[in-house]
CSV table of C-alpha atoms in Angstrom, one decimal:
chain,number,residue,atom,x,y,z
I,468,MET,CA,120.2,232.4,-38.8
I,469,ASP,CA,120.4,228.8,-40.7
I,470,GLY,CA,117.4,227.2,-41.5
I,471,THR,CA,118.9,224.1,-42.2
I,472,PRO,CA,117.9,221.5,-39.3
I,473,ARG,CA,121.3,220.5,-37.4
I,474,GLY,CA,121.9,218.3,-34.7
I,475,GLY,CA,119.0,215.7,-35.6
I,476,VAL,CA,116.5,218.6,-34.8
I,477,PRO,CA,114.2,218.8,-37.8
I,478,PHE,CA,112.5,222.0,-37.4
I,479,PRO,CA,113.7,225.6,-35.5
I,480,LEU,CA,113.3,225.0,-31.3
I,481,VAL,CA,111.0,227.8,-30.2
I,482,THR,CA,111.3,229.4,-26.1
I,483,VAL,CA,108.4,230.9,-24.2
I,484,LEU,CA,109.9,233.4,-21.7
I,485,SER,CA,108.9,234.5,-19.2
I,486,ARG,CA,107.8,238.4,-19.2
I,487,ARG,CA,109.2,238.9,-15.8
I,488,ASP,CA,112.2,238.1,-16.0
I,489,ALA,CA,113.3,236.4,-19.3
I,490,GLN,CA,113.8,232.8,-18.0
I,491,VAL,CA,112.4,229.7,-20.0
I,492,ALA,CA,108.5,229.3,-19.2
I,493,GLY,CA,108.0,226.6,-21.8
I,494,ALA,CA,108.7,225.3,-25.4
I,495,GLY,CA,106.2,225.9,-28.6
I,496,ALA,CA,105.9,224.6,-32.2
I,497,PHE,CA,106.7,226.2,-35.0
I,498,LEU,CA,103.8,226.3,-37.6
I,499,SER,CA,104.2,229.0,-40.0
I,500,PRO,CA,106.4,232.6,-40.5
I,501,ARG,CA,103.7,233.9,-38.1
I,502,ARG,CA,102.5,231.6,-35.5
I,503,VAL,CA,103.9,229.5,-32.8
I,504,LEU,CA,101.7,226.9,-31.2
I,505,THR,CA,102.1,226.3,-27.3
I,506,CYS,CA,99.7,224.9,-24.6
I,507,ALA,CA,97.8,227.7,-22.6
I,508,HIS,CA,99.5,227.3,-19.1
I,509,VAL,CA,102.6,227.9,-20.4
I,510,VAL,CA,101.5,231.3,-21.9
I,511,ASN,CA,99.5,231.8,-18.5
I,512,GLU,CA,103.5,231.2,-16.7
I,513,ALA,CA,105.1,233.3,-19.1
I,514,LEU,CA,102.9,236.5,-18.3
I,515,GLY,CA,102.8,235.9,-14.2
I,516,ARG,CA,99.4,234.5,-14.3
I,517,ASP,CA,97.8,231.1,-12.3
I,518,PRO,CA,98.6,228.3,-15.0
I,519,TYR,CA,95.4,227.4,-14.6
I,520,ASP,CA,93.6,230.8,-15.4
I,521,ALA,CA,91.0,230.2,-18.0
I,522,GLU,CA,90.7,234.0,-18.7
I,523,ARG,CA,91.8,234.8,-22.2
I,524,PRO,CA,94.8,237.1,-21.7
I,525,ALA,CA,93.8,240.3,-24.4
I,526,GLY,CA,96.1,242.6,-25.3
I,527,GLU,CA,99.2,240.9,-23.9
I,528,SER,CA,102.3,240.0,-25.2
I,529,LEU,CA,105.6,238.5,-24.6
I,530,ASP,CA,108.5,237.4,-26.1
I,531,ILE,CA,109.5,234.0,-27.9
I,532,GLU,CA,112.8,233.0,-29.2
I,533,LEU,CA,113.5,231.1,-32.5
I,534,HIS,CA,116.6,228.5,-32.6
I,535,SER,CA,118.1,227.1,-35.3
I,536,GLY,CA,121.6,225.7,-35.3
I,537,ASP,CA,123.6,228.3,-32.8
I,538,SER,CA,121.8,231.1,-33.7
I,539,ALA,CA,118.7,232.4,-31.8
I,540,LEU,CA,116.4,234.7,-33.1
I,541,ARG,CA,114.5,236.8,-30.3
I,542,ILE,CA,110.5,238.2,-31.6
I,543,GLY,CA,107.5,239.6,-29.5
I,544,ALA,CA,104.0,237.8,-29.8
I,545,SER,CA,101.0,238.1,-28.7
I,546,PRO,CA,98.0,234.9,-27.8
I,547,SER,CA,95.7,234.8,-31.1
I,548,VAL,CA,93.7,231.8,-30.4
I,549,TRP,CA,93.1,230.5,-26.4
I,550,ILE,CA,91.8,227.2,-25.3
I,551,PRO,CA,92.6,227.4,-21.6
I,552,PRO,CA,93.8,224.9,-19.7
I,553,THR,CA,92.2,222.3,-17.5
I,554,ARG,CA,92.8,220.8,-13.9
I,555,ARG,CA,91.3,217.4,-15.1
I,556,ASN,CA,93.4,214.9,-16.1
I,557,GLY,CA,93.4,214.0,-20.0
I,558,GLY,CA,91.1,217.2,-20.9
I,559,THR,CA,91.4,218.6,-24.1
I,560,GLY,CA,92.1,222.2,-24.0
I,561,ASP,CA,95.5,223.5,-22.9
I,562,LEU,CA,96.0,225.2,-26.0
I,563,ALA,CA,97.6,228.7,-27.2
I,564,VAL,CA,98.3,229.8,-30.5
I,565,LEU,CA,101.0,233.4,-30.8
I,566,ASP,CA,100.6,235.5,-33.5
I,567,LEU,CA,104.3,236.7,-34.0
I,568,ASP,CA,104.9,240.5,-34.1
I,569,GLU,CA,107.3,240.0,-37.3
I,570,PRO,CA,107.0,237.3,-39.4
I,571,ALA,CA,110.1,234.6,-39.0
I,572,PRO,CA,112.4,233.9,-41.7
I,573,ASP,CA,110.9,232.0,-44.9
I,574,ARG,CA,114.0,229.8,-45.0
I,575,LEU,CA,112.8,227.8,-41.5
I,576,PRO,CA,111.2,224.7,-41.8
I,577,PRO,CA,107.8,224.8,-39.9
I,578,VAL,CA,107.0,221.6,-38.1
I,579,GLN,CA,105.1,218.6,-40.0
I,580,TRP,CA,102.3,217.1,-38.3
I,581,SER,CA,101.1,213.5,-38.2
I,582,ARG,CA,98.4,211.4,-36.1
I,583,MET,CA,100.0,209.9,-32.8
I,584,ALA,CA,99.5,205.9,-32.0
I,585,MET,CA,100.5,203.9,-29.3
I,586,GLY,CA,103.8,202.4,-29.6
I,587,GLN,CA,105.7,205.5,-31.1
I,588,THR,CA,109.1,206.4,-29.8
I,589,VAL,CA,108.8,210.5,-29.9
I,590,ARG,CA,111.6,212.9,-29.2
I,591,ALA,CA,111.3,216.0,-26.9
I,592,TRP,CA,113.5,219.5,-26.1
I,593,HIS,CA,113.9,221.7,-23.3
I,594,GLY,CA,112.2,225.4,-23.9
I,595,SER,CA,116.0,226.4,-23.8
I,596,GLY,CA,116.3,225.5,-27.6
I,597,GLN,CA,119.4,223.7,-26.3
I,598,ARG,CA,119.8,220.7,-29.4
I,599,ARG,CA,121.5,218.6,-26.1
I,600,SER,CA,118.1,218.3,-24.1
I,601,PHE,CA,116.2,216.1,-26.0
I,602,ALA,CA,114.2,213.9,-24.0
I,603,ASP,CA,113.2,210.3,-25.3
I,604,THR,CA,110.3,208.5,-24.7
I,605,ARG,CA,107.4,206.5,-25.9
I,606,VAL,CA,103.4,206.5,-26.6
I,607,ALA,CA,102.3,203.9,-23.9
I,608,ASP,CA,98.7,204.5,-24.4
I,609,CYS,CA,96.7,206.8,-27.1
I,610,GLU,CA,93.0,207.8,-27.1
I,611,ASP,CA,92.0,210.0,-29.6
I,612,LEU,CA,92.1,212.9,-26.7
I,613,VAL,CA,95.1,212.5,-24.4
I,614,GLY,CA,98.5,210.6,-25.0
I,615,TYR,CA,100.4,209.3,-22.1
I,616,LEU,CA,103.9,209.0,-22.5
I,617,ASP,CA,106.9,206.8,-20.7
I,618,ALA,CA,110.4,206.9,-20.6
I,619,PRO,CA,113.3,204.2,-19.9
I,620,LEU,CA,115.1,204.5,-17.1
I,621,GLU,CA,118.3,206.1,-19.1
I,622,GLY,CA,119.1,209.7,-20.2
I,623,ALA,CA,116.9,212.7,-20.3
I,624,ALA,CA,113.3,212.8,-18.9
I,625,ILE,CA,110.5,215.1,-19.7
I,626,GLY,CA,110.3,217.6,-17.0
I,627,PRO,CA,109.3,221.5,-16.2
I,628,GLY,CA,110.1,223.4,-19.3
I,629,TYR,CA,109.3,220.6,-22.0
I,630,SER,CA,105.6,222.2,-21.4
I,631,GLY,CA,104.2,223.2,-25.3
I,632,GLY,CA,106.8,221.0,-27.3
I,633,PRO,CA,106.4,219.4,-30.2
I,634,LEU,CA,107.0,215.3,-29.8
I,635,TRP,CA,108.6,214.4,-32.9
I,636,SER,CA,108.5,210.7,-34.0
I,637,ARG,CA,111.1,209.1,-36.2
I,638,GLU,CA,108.8,206.5,-37.1
I,639,ALA,CA,105.8,208.9,-38.9
I,640,GLY,CA,109.2,212.3,-39.9
I,641,ALA,CA,106.7,214.2,-38.0
I,642,ALA,CA,105.6,215.8,-35.0
I,643,VAL,CA,102.2,213.9,-33.3
I,644,GLY,CA,101.6,215.8,-30.6
I,645,LEU,CA,102.5,218.4,-27.9
I,646,VAL,CA,104.0,218.0,-24.4
I,647,VAL,CA,101.2,218.7,-21.7
I,648,ALA,CA,102.8,217.8,-18.6
I,649,HIS,CA,104.7,215.7,-16.6
I,650,VAL,CA,102.6,213.0,-14.4
I,651,VAL,CA,103.3,213.7,-10.5
I,652,PRO,CA,103.7,210.5,-8.6
I,653,GLU,CA,100.2,210.2,-6.3
I,654,GLY,CA,97.5,208.2,-6.2
I,655,PRO,CA,97.7,204.8,-7.8
I,656,PHE,CA,101.8,206.1,-7.6
I,657,SER,CA,103.8,205.1,-4.4
I,658,GLY,CA,107.4,205.5,-3.5
I,659,GLN,CA,108.1,201.6,-4.9
I,660,HIS,CA,107.2,203.2,-8.4
I,661,THR,CA,110.0,204.6,-10.5
I,662,VAL,CA,107.6,206.9,-12.9
I,663,ARG,CA,108.9,208.9,-16.1
I,664,ARG,CA,105.3,209.2,-17.7
I,665,SER,CA,104.3,212.4,-18.9
I,666,ARG,CA,100.9,213.4,-20.4
I,667,ALA,CA,100.5,214.9,-24.4
I,668,LEU,CA,98.3,215.7,-26.7
I,669,PRO,CA,98.2,214.2,-30.0
I,670,TRP,CA,97.6,215.9,-32.9
I,671,GLN,CA,94.3,214.3,-34.0
I,672,ALA,CA,93.3,216.2,-30.7
I,673,MET,CA,94.8,219.9,-31.1
I,674,HIS,CA,93.5,219.5,-34.7
I,675,ASP,CA,89.8,219.3,-33.3
I,676,ALA,CA,90.1,221.6,-30.4
I,677,LEU,CA,91.4,224.2,-32.8
I,678,ILE,CA,88.7,223.9,-35.0
I,679,LYS,CA,85.7,223.7,-32.5
I,680,ALA,CA,87.5,227.0,-31.2
I,681,GLY,CA,87.1,228.6,-35.1
I,682,ALA,CA,90.5,228.8,-35.4
I,683,SER,CA,90.4,226.2,-38.8
I,684,TYR,CA,92.4,229.2,-40.3
I,685,VAL,CA,95.5,227.7,-38.1
I,686,VAL,CA,94.7,224.0,-39.2
I,687,ASP,CA,95.0,225.1,-42.9
I,688,GLU,CA,98.2,226.7,-42.5
I,689,CYS,CA,100.1,223.7,-40.8
I,690,ALA,CA,102.3,221.1,-42.8
I,691,VAL,CA,100.6,217.8,-42.3
I,692,LEU,CA,101.6,214.8,-43.9
I,693,PRO,CA,99.1,212.5,-45.5
I,694,VAL,CA,98.3,209.6,-43.5
I,695,GLN,CA,98.6,206.2,-44.6
I,696,PRO,CA,95.7,204.0,-45.5
I,697,PRO,CA,95.7,201.0,-43.1
I,698,GLU,CA,96.3,197.6,-44.9
I,699,ALA,CA,93.0,196.3,-45.6
I,700,PRO,CA,92.1,193.0,-43.5
I,701,LEU,CA,90.5,191.2,-45.9
I,702,ASP,CA,90.3,188.4,-48.6
I,703,PHE,CA,88.0,188.3,-51.8
I,704,HIS,CA,87.1,185.9,-54.1
I,705,THR,CA,85.1,186.8,-56.9
I,706,SER,CA,83.4,184.5,-59.9
I,707,LEU,CA,80.9,185.0,-62.7
I,708,GLU,CA,77.1,183.5,-62.8
I,709,HIS,CA,74.5,183.6,-65.3
I,710,ALA,CA,76.8,185.3,-67.7
I,711,ALA,CA,76.8,185.3,-71.7
I,712,TYR,CA,80.1,186.5,-73.4
I,713,ALA,CA,80.7,188.5,-76.6
I,714,ARG,CA,84.2,188.4,-78.1
I,715,VAL,CA,85.5,192.2,-78.4
I,716,PRO,CA,88.1,192.9,-80.9
I,717,GLY,CA,91.5,195.1,-79.5
I,718,VAL,CA,92.1,198.5,-80.2
I,719,GLY,CA,95.2,199.7,-81.1
I,720,ALA,CA,97.9,197.6,-79.5
I,721,ALA,CA,95.5,196.0,-76.6
I,722,ARG,CA,94.4,192.4,-77.3
I,723,PRO,CA,91.3,191.0,-78.1
I,724,MET,CA,88.9,190.0,-74.8
I,725,THR,CA,86.2,188.2,-74.1
I,726,VAL,CA,83.5,190.4,-72.5
I,727,PRO,CA,80.3,189.5,-70.3
I,728,LEU,CA,77.9,190.3,-71.1
I,729,SER,CA,75.5,193.2,-69.2
I,730,GLY,CA,73.5,190.9,-67.0
I,731,HIS,CA,75.8,188.3,-65.4
I,732,THR,CA,76.3,188.3,-61.8
I,733,ILE,CA,79.2,188.7,-59.7
I,734,LYS,CA,80.5,186.6,-56.9
I,735,VAL,CA,82.5,188.1,-54.6
I,736,PHE,CA,83.2,185.9,-51.3
I,737,VAL,CA,84.6,188.4,-48.6
I,738,THR,CA,86.4,187.0,-45.8
I,739,SER,CA,88.7,188.6,-43.2
I,740,ARG,CA,92.0,187.6,-41.1
I,741,GLU,CA,90.6,189.0,-38.0
I,742,PRO,CA,87.0,189.0,-36.3
I,743,GLY,CA,85.2,191.9,-36.1
I,744,VAL,CA,85.9,194.1,-39.9
I,745,VAL,CA,82.6,195.8,-40.3
I,746,LEU,CA,81.9,196.1,-44.4
I,747,THR,CA,80.3,199.7,-44.3
I,748,ASP,CA,79.6,200.1,-48.0
I,749,LEU,CA,80.0,198.8,-51.4
I,750,ARG,CA,80.4,200.5,-55.1
I,751,ALA,CA,80.8,200.3,-58.4
I,752,VAL,CA,84.4,202.6,-59.8
I,753,VAL,CA,84.7,203.1,-63.6
I,754,LEU,CA,87.2,202.9,-64.9
I,755,GLU,CA,86.6,203.3,-68.9
I,756,ARG,CA,83.5,203.6,-71.4
I,757,ARG,CA,84.1,203.3,-74.9
I,758,ASP,CA,81.8,202.2,-77.5
I,759,PRO,CA,81.0,198.6,-77.4
I,760,ARG,CA,82.1,196.4,-80.4
I,761,GLY,CA,82.6,192.4,-81.5
I,762,ARG,CA,80.0,189.5,-81.8
I,763,ILE,CA,78.4,187.3,-79.1
I,764,THR,CA,79.7,184.0,-78.0
I,765,PRO,CA,77.1,182.6,-75.7
I,766,ALA,CA,78.9,181.2,-72.3
I,767,ARG,CA,77.5,180.4,-68.7
I,768,GLY,CA,78.7,180.7,-65.3
I,769,VAL,CA,77.4,179.9,-61.5
I,770,LEU,CA,76.6,181.1,-57.9
I,771,ASP,CA,73.9,183.1,-55.3
I,772,ALA,CA,74.0,185.3,-52.6
I,773,ARG,CA,73.4,189.1,-51.3
I,774,PRO,CA,72.0,190.0,-54.3
I,775,TYR,CA,72.8,193.8,-55.4
I,776,THR,CA,72.7,195.4,-59.1
I,777,ALA,CA,75.2,197.8,-60.1
I,778,LEU,CA,74.0,200.9,-62.1
I,779,LEU,CA,76.9,201.3,-65.0
I,780,ASP,CA,75.8,204.2,-66.7
I,781,GLU,CA,74.9,206.7,-63.9
I,782,ASP,CA,77.6,208.9,-62.9
I,783,PRO,CA,78.4,208.1,-60.9
I,784,PRO,CA,77.5,204.6,-60.9
I,785,ARG,CA,75.2,202.9,-58.1
I,786,ILE,CA,75.1,199.8,-56.2
I,787,VAL,CA,71.4,199.2,-55.4
I,788,PRO,CA,69.6,195.9,-53.5
I,789,ARG,CA,67.6,193.2,-55.2
I,790,PRO,CA,65.0,191.3,-53.8
I,791,GLY,CA,66.9,189.6,-51.1
I,792,ALA,CA,69.5,191.8,-49.8
I,793,PRO,CA,69.0,194.5,-46.9
I,794,ARG,CA,68.3,198.0,-47.6
I,795,HIS,CA,71.2,199.5,-45.3
I,796,PHE,CA,74.6,197.7,-46.3
I,797,ALA,CA,76.3,196.6,-42.9
I,798,TYR,CA,77.7,193.6,-42.8
I,799,THR,CA,80.4,191.6,-40.4
I,800,VAL,CA,82.6,189.0,-41.7
I,801,GLY,CA,85.7,187.4,-39.7
I,802,PRO,CA,87.4,184.0,-40.4
I,803,ASP,CA,84.8,182.0,-39.8
I,804,ASP,CA,81.6,184.4,-40.3
I,805,PRO,CA,82.7,185.3,-44.9
I,806,GLU,CA,79.9,186.9,-46.7
I,807,LEU,CA,78.9,185.9,-50.3
I,808,PHE,CA,77.9,189.0,-52.6
I,809,ALA,CA,76.3,188.7,-56.2
I,810,VAL,CA,76.3,191.6,-57.7
I,811,CYS,CA,74.5,191.9,-61.3
I,812,PRO,CA,76.2,194.7,-63.2
I,813,GLN,CA,73.6,196.8,-65.9
I,814,THR,CA,75.0,199.0,-69.4
I,815,GLU,CA,72.7,199.8,-72.3
I,816,ARG,CA,75.3,201.2,-73.9
I,817,TRP,CA,78.9,200.7,-72.9
I,818,LEU,CA,81.8,198.9,-72.7
I,819,VAL,CA,82.9,199.4,-69.0
I,820,THR,CA,85.6,198.9,-67.1
I,821,TRP,CA,85.3,198.9,-63.9
I,822,LEU,CA,85.6,197.5,-60.3
I,823,LEU,CA,83.5,197.0,-56.7
I,824,GLU,CA,85.0,199.1,-54.0
I,825,PHE,CA,84.4,197.5,-50.4
I,826,HIS,CA,84.3,200.5,-47.7
I,827,TRP,CA,84.6,199.1,-44.0
I,828,THR,CA,86.1,199.6,-40.6
I,829,PHE,CA,87.7,197.8,-38.1
I,830,ARG,CA,89.4,198.6,-34.7
I,831,GLY,CA,89.0,202.6,-35.4
I,832,SER,CA,90.4,202.7,-39.0
I,833,ASN,CA,88.2,203.1,-41.9
I,834,GLY,CA,89.3,201.4,-45.4
I,835,THR,CA,88.7,200.8,-49.0
I,836,SER,CA,89.3,197.7,-50.8
I,837,ARG,CA,88.9,197.4,-54.4
I,838,VAL,CA,88.1,193.9,-56.3
I,839,GLY,CA,88.1,193.3,-59.9
I,840,LEU,CA,88.3,189.9,-61.4
I,841,ALA,CA,91.5,187.5,-62.0
I,842,GLY,CA,94.2,190.2,-60.8
I,843,GLY,CA,92.1,193.1,-63.4
I,844,PRO,CA,89.5,194.7,-63.4
I,845,LEU,CA,86.1,194.0,-64.1
I,846,HIS,CA,84.6,194.3,-68.1
I,847,THR,CA,80.9,194.7,-68.6
I,848,VAL,CA,79.9,195.5,-72.3
I,849,ALA,CA,76.3,196.3,-73.9
I,850,TRP,CA,73.7,194.1,-75.5
I,851,PRO,CA,73.7,195.3,-78.7
I,852,PRO,CA,70.1,196.5,-80.0
I,853,LEU,CA,69.8,194.1,-83.0
I,854,GLY,CA,70.8,190.7,-84.3
I,855,LEU,CA,74.5,189.6,-82.7
I,856,SER,CA,76.6,192.7,-83.3
I,857,TRP,CA,77.1,196.3,-82.6
I,858,GLU,CA,77.9,197.1,-86.5
I,859,GLU,CA,74.4,195.2,-87.6
I,860,ARG,CA,72.7,198.4,-86.5
I,861,PRO,CA,69.4,199.6,-88.2
């Protein structure tokens, strides 16, 4: 077998064969040289059972085929993880992990996974393993538990034999779920509707279901692409208040800096481009600590707001509320609903380079935004123990 993907298929296609007549029962996803993932109802059909039979098929075996290029390899397999199918539309079951009787060639690339999201264009292949059997569709609706796919009125459509196969998203560069079933026109649908709707299990639902079933070892084997952090919907403006300064000489090629002395206040004006962004935490991130040098050059700044203290000598540094700030950090900001924060950094022994870190949540996404001053990090230096200079030590 040639492990190099050809014909636009980035992984081997999997056929789950019926034990009765060796015909196609469904498709599957190639997880690793040892394992294949498919729907539990596909396994039931391959074994000649009722599709919704919930009983684990202990001691049963079946055959699968791995298709790569123009070659196919038949291998025996047996169910090792069983999450039974459910008749309830939108249920989170219907998964089966098949352990292969012998390892597949290492050169075959496993399916890579990523989260399903509304609007993704995805491709599925029929369980026959033929490259030309692809059906293109779109994620029309996606909750974390179930996804619904709507296909255009052209090209192939998902139907019998596609269940259990991966849904490949070119935009994500990964599979984002498994085909579960074609939605049969009934209920709200009538003869006036042309329905090319299918139901899918998003990767995030598969992940959680496998963990809940005690199959975390299967999840650990899966090739999962890192999730790109969401773009922060926030805007920040920082300023200083009650600041005295010290002139710190440069070290090596670094230029001298004018650095606020410990005890000044950093005011952070936070707003968002859309309403409803919830700020869930505030942390200090220390980038560097080194012995302080230089001399005091007094200066002044301005401001007032939600008062906090940043304890920079602690590891990790800690943000604590001052009088006037609530103990629980949770503020909702919007275009017309900003917040202003006054953060007083404290260090008794270091010249600290650091950042503020706002943690937030918005429309089901979590993110982190780091804030400095004038496009760079924050700097805070401890007061000298005696006189105007750290070099003047007792």
